[in-house]
PDB file of C-alpha atoms in Angstrom:
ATOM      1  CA  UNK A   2     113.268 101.759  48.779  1.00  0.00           C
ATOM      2  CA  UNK A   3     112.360  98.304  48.240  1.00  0.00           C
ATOM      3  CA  UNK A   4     111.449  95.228  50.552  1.00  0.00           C
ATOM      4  CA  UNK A   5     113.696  92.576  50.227  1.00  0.00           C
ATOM      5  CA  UNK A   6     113.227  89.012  51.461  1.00  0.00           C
ATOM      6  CA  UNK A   7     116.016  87.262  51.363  1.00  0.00           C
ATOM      7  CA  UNK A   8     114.884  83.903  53.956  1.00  0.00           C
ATOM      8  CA  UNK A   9     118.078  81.508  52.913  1.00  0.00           C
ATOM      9  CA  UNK A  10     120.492  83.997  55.059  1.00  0.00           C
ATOM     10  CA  UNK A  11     121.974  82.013  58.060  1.00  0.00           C
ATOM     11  CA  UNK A  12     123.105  85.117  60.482  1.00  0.00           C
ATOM     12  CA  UNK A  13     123.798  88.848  60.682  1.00  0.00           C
ATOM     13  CA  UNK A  14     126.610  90.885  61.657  1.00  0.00           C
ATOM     14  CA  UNK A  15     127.658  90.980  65.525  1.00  0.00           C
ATOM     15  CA  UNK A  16     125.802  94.692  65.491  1.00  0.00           C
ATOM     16  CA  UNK A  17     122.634  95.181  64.238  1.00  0.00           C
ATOM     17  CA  UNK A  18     121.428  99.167  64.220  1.00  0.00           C
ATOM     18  CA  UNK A  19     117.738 100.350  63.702  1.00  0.00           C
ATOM     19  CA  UNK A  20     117.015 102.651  60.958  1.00  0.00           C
ATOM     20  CA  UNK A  21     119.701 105.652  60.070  1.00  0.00           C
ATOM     21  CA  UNK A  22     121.084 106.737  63.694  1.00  0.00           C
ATOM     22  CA  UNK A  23     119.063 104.317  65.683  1.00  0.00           C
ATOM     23  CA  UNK A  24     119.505 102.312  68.487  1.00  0.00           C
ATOM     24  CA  UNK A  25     122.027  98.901  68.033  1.00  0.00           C
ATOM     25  CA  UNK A  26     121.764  95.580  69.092  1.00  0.00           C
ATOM     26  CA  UNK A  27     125.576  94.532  69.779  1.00  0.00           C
ATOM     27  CA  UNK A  28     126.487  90.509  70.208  1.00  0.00           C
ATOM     28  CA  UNK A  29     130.105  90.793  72.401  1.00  0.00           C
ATOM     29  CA  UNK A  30     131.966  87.919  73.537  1.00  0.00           C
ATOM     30  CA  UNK A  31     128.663  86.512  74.512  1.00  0.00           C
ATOM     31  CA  UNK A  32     127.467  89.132  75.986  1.00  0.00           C
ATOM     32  CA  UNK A  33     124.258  90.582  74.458  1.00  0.00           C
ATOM     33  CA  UNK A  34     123.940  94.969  74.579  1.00  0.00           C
ATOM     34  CA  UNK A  35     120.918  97.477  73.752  1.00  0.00           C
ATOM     35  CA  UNK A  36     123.146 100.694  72.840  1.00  0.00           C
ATOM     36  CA  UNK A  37     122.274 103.908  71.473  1.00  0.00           C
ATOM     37  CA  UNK A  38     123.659 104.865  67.872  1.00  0.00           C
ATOM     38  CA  UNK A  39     126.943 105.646  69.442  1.00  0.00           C
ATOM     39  CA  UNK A  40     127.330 101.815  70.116  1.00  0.00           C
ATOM     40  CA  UNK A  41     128.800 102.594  73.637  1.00  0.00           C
ATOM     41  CA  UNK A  42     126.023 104.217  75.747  1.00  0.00           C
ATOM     42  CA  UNK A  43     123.423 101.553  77.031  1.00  0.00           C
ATOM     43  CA  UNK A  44     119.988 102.016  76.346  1.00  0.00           C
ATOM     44  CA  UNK A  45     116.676 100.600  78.052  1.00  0.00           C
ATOM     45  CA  UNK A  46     115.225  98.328  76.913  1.00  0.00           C
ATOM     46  CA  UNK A  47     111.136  97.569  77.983  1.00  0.00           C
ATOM     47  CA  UNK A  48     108.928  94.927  77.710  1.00  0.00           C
ATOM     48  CA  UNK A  49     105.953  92.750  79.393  1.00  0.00           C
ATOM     49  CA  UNK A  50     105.989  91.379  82.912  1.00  0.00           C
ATOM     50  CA  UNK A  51     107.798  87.562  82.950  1.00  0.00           C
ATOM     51  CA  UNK A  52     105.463  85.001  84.108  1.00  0.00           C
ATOM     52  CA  UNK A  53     108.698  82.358  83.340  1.00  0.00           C
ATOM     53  CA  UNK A  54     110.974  81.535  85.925  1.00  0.00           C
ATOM     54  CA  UNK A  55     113.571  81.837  82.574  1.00  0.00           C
ATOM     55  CA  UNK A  56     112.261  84.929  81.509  1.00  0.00           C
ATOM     56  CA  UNK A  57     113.726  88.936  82.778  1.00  0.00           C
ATOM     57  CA  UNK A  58     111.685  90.560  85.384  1.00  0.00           C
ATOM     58  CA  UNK A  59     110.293  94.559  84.876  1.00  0.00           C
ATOM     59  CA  UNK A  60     111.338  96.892  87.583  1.00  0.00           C
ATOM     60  CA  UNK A  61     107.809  96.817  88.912  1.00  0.00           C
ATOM     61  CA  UNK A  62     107.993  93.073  89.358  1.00  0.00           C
ATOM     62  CA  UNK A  63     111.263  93.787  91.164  1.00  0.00           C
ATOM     63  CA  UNK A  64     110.217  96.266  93.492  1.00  0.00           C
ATOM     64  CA  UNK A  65     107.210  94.202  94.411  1.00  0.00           C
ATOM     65  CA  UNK A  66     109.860  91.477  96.224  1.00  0.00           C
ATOM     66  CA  UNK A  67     111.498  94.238  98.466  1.00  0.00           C
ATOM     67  CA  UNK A  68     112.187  93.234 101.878  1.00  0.00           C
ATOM     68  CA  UNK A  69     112.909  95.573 104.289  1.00  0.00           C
ATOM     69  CA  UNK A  70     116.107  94.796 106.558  1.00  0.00           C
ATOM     70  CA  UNK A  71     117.865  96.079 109.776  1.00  0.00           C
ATOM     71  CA  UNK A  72     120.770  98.561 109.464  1.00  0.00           C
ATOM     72  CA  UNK A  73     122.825 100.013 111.801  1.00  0.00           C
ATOM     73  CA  UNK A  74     124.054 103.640 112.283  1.00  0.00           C
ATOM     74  CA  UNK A  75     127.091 103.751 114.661  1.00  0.00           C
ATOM     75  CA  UNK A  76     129.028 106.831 115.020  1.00  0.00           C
ATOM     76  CA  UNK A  77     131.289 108.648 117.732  1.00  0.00           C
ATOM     77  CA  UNK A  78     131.096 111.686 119.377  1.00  0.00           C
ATOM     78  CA  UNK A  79     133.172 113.820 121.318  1.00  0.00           C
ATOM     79  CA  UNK A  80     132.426 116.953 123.426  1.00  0.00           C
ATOM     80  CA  UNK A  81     133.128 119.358 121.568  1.00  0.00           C
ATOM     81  CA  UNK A  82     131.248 118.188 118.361  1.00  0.00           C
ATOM     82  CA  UNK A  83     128.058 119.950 118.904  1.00  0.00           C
ATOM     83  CA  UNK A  84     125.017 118.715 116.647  1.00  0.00           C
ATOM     84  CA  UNK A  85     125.871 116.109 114.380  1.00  0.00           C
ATOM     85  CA  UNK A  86     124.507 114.434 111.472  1.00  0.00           C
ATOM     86  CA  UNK A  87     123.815 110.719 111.947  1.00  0.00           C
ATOM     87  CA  UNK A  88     122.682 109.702 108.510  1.00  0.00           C
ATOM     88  CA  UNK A  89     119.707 110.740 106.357  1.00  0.00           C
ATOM     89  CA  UNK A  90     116.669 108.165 106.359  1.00  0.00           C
ATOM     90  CA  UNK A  91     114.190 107.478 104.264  1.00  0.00           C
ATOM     91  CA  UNK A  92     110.445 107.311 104.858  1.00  0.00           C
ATOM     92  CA  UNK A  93     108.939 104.100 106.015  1.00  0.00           C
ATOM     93  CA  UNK A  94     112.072 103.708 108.136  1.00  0.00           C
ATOM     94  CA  UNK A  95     111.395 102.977 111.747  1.00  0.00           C
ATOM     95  CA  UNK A  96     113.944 103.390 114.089  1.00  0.00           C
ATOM     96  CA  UNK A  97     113.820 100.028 116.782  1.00  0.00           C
ATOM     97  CA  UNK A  98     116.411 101.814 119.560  1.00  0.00           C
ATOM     98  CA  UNK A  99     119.251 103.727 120.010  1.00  0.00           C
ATOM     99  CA  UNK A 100     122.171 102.819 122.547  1.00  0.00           C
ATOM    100  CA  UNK A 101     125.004 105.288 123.835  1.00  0.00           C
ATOM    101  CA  UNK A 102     127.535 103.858 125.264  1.00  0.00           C
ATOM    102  CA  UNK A 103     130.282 106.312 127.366  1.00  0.00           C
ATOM    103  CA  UNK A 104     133.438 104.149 127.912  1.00  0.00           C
ATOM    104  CA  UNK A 105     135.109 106.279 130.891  1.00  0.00           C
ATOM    105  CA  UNK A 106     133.454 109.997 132.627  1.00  0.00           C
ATOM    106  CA  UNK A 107     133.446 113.023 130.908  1.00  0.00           C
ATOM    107  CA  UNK A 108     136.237 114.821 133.252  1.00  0.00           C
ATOM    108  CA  UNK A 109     134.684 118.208 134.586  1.00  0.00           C
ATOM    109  CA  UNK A 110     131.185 120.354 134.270  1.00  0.00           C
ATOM    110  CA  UNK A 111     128.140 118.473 132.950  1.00  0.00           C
ATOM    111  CA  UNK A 112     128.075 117.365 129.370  1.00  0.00           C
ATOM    112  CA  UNK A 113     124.595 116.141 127.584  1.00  0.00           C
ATOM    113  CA  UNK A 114     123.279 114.602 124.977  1.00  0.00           C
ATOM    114  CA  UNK A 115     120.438 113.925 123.026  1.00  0.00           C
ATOM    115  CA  UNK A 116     119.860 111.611 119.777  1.00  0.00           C
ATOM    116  CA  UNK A 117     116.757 112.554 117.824  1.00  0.00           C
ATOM    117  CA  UNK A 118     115.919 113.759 114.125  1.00  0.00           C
ATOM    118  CA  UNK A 119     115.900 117.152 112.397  1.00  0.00           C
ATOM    119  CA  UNK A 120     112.062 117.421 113.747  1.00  0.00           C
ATOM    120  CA  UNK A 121     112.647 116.401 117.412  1.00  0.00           C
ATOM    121  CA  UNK A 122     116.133 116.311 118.382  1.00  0.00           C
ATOM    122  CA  UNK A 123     115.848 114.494 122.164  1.00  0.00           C
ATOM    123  CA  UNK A 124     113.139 112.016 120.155  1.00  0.00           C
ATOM    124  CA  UNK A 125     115.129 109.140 121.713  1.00  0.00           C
ATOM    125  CA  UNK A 126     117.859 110.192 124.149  1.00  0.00           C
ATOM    126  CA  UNK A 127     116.905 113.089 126.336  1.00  0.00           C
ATOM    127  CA  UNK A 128     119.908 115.573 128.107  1.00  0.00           C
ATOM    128  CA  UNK A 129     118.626 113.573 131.439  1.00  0.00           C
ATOM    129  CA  UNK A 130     118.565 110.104 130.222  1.00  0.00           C
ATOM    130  CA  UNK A 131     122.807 109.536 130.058  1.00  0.00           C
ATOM    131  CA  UNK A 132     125.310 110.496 132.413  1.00  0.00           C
ATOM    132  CA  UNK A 133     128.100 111.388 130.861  1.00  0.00           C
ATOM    133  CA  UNK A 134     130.552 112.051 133.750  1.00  0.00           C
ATOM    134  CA  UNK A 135     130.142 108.269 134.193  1.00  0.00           C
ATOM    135  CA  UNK A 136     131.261 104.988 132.043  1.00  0.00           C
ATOM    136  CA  UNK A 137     128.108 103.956 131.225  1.00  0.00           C
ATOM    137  CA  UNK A 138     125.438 102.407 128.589  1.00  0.00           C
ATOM    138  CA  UNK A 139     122.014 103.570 128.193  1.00  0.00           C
ATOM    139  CA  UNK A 140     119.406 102.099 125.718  1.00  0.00           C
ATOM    140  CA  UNK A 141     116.375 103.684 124.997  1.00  0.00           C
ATOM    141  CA  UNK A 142     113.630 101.619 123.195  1.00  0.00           C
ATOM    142  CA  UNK A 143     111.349 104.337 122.025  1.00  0.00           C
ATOM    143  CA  UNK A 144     109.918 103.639 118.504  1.00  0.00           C
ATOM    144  CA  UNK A 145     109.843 105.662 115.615  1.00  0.00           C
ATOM    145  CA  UNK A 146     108.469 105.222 112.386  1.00  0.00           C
ATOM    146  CA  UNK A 147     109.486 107.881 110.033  1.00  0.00           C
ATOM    147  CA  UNK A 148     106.701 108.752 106.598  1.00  0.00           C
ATOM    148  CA  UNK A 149     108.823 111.012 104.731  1.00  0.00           C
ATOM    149  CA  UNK A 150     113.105 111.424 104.647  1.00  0.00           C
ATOM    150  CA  UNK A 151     114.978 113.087 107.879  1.00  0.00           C
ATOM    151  CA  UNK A 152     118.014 113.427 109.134  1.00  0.00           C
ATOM    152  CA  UNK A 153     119.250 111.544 112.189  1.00  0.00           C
ATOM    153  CA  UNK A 154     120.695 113.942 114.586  1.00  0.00           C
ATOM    154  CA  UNK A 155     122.598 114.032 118.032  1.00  0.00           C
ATOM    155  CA  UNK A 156     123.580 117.120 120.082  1.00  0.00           C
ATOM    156  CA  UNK A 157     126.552 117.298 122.231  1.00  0.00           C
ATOM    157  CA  UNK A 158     126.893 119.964 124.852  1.00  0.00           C
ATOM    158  CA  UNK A 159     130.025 120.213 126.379  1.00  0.00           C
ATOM    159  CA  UNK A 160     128.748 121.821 129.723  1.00  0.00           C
ATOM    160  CA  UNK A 161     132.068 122.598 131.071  1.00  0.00           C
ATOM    161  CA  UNK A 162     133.669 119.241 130.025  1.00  0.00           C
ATOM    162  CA  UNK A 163     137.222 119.145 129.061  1.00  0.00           C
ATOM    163  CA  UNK A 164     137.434 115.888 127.337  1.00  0.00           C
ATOM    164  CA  UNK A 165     134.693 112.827 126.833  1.00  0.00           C
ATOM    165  CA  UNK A 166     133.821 110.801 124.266  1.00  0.00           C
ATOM    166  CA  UNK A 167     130.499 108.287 123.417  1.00  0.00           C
ATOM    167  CA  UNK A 168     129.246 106.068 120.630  1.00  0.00           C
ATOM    168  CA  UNK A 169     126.122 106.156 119.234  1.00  0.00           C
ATOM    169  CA  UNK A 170     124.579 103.117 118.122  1.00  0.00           C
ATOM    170  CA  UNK A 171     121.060 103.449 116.084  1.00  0.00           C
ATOM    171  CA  UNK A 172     119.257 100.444 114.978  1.00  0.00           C
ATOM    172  CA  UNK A 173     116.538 100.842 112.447  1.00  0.00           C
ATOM    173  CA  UNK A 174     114.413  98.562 109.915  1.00  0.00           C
ATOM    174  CA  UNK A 175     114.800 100.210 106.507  1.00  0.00           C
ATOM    175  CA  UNK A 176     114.890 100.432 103.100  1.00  0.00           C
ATOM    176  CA  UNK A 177     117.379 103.536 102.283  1.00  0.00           C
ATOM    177  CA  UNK A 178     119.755 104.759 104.041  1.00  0.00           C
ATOM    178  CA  UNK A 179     122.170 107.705 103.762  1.00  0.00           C
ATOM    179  CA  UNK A 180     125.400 107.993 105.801  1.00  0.00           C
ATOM    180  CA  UNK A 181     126.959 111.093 106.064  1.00  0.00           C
ATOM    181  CA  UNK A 182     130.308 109.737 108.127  1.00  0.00           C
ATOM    182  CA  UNK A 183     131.133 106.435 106.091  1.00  0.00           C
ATOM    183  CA  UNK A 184     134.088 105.751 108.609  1.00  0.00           C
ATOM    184  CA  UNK A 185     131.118 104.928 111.285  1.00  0.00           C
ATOM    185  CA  UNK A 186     128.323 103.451 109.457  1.00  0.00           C
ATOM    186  CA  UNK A 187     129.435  99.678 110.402  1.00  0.00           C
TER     187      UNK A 187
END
């Protein structure tokens, strides 16, 4: 095949493809694409580190600007839930406190809980820390950071109770986090 030069041609076609069943440059309403040869699925594209405020950014540069930021886990329970799942968490995640908040007595026996992770489950709430058969808010300020991914956990324990319920309220600097009830992660 031969080289061609052909330097008076003003433009090319909106999609430009790379060899026989290579990648394709496609020019869309203004809109730029790196596809593979099907012309629909996108494909990556690499190059050098921008040192230009108007040039792109490599996903190293962009994971060098993270900045971690508080979440909050808050979730119900009720006494007959047993252990429940709070959310999965990441590692480099440290929990800052955990609140549990009882908005009228558990009627009858006596109920527990404890809020902790899949290692330690009373790591922050202990059974003797919250009296359930009383309206009542407890915060504990005990510290965690987490080095590798757990679960969140907390363990009901009916005791005898007939009815109660309590909300859970975690507070955490993070990067990831991993609900497992979306209608309580708020």
């Amino acid at each position: 095949m031969a080289n061609i030069k052909q330097f008076g041609i003003k433009g090319i076609g909106s999609t430009v493809q790379f060899g026989k069943g290579g990648n394709k440059l496609i020019s869309d309403a203004g809109i730029l694409k790196a596809t593979e040869a099907d012309g629909t699925t996108l494909a990556k594209v690499k190059g050098a580190d921008g040192t230009a405020s108007d040039e792109f950014v490599t996903k190293s540069q962009l994971d060098s600007t993270f900045v971690e930021f508080t979440q909050y886990i808050n979730t119900s329970v009720s006494y007959t839930d047993g252990t429940v799942n709070l959310g999965n968490i990441t590692g480099n995640t440290a929990v800052l406190s955990v609140a549990v908040t009882v908005p009228s007595g558990w009627t009858d026996g006596t109920p527990t809980i404890t809020v902790g992770d899949s290692g330690d489950a009373d790591r922050f709430i202990r059974a003797t820390d919250v009296d359930l058969t009383d309206a009542v808010q407890f915060q504990s300020d005990d510290m965690h950071v987490y080095s590798a991914n757990t679960t969140l956990t907390a363990t009901v324990s009916a005791g005898g109770a007939s009815a109660g319920t309590a909300t859970i309220l975690v507070e955490m600097v993070a990067e990831s986090l991993i609900p497992l009830n979306y209608g309580d992660v708020s």
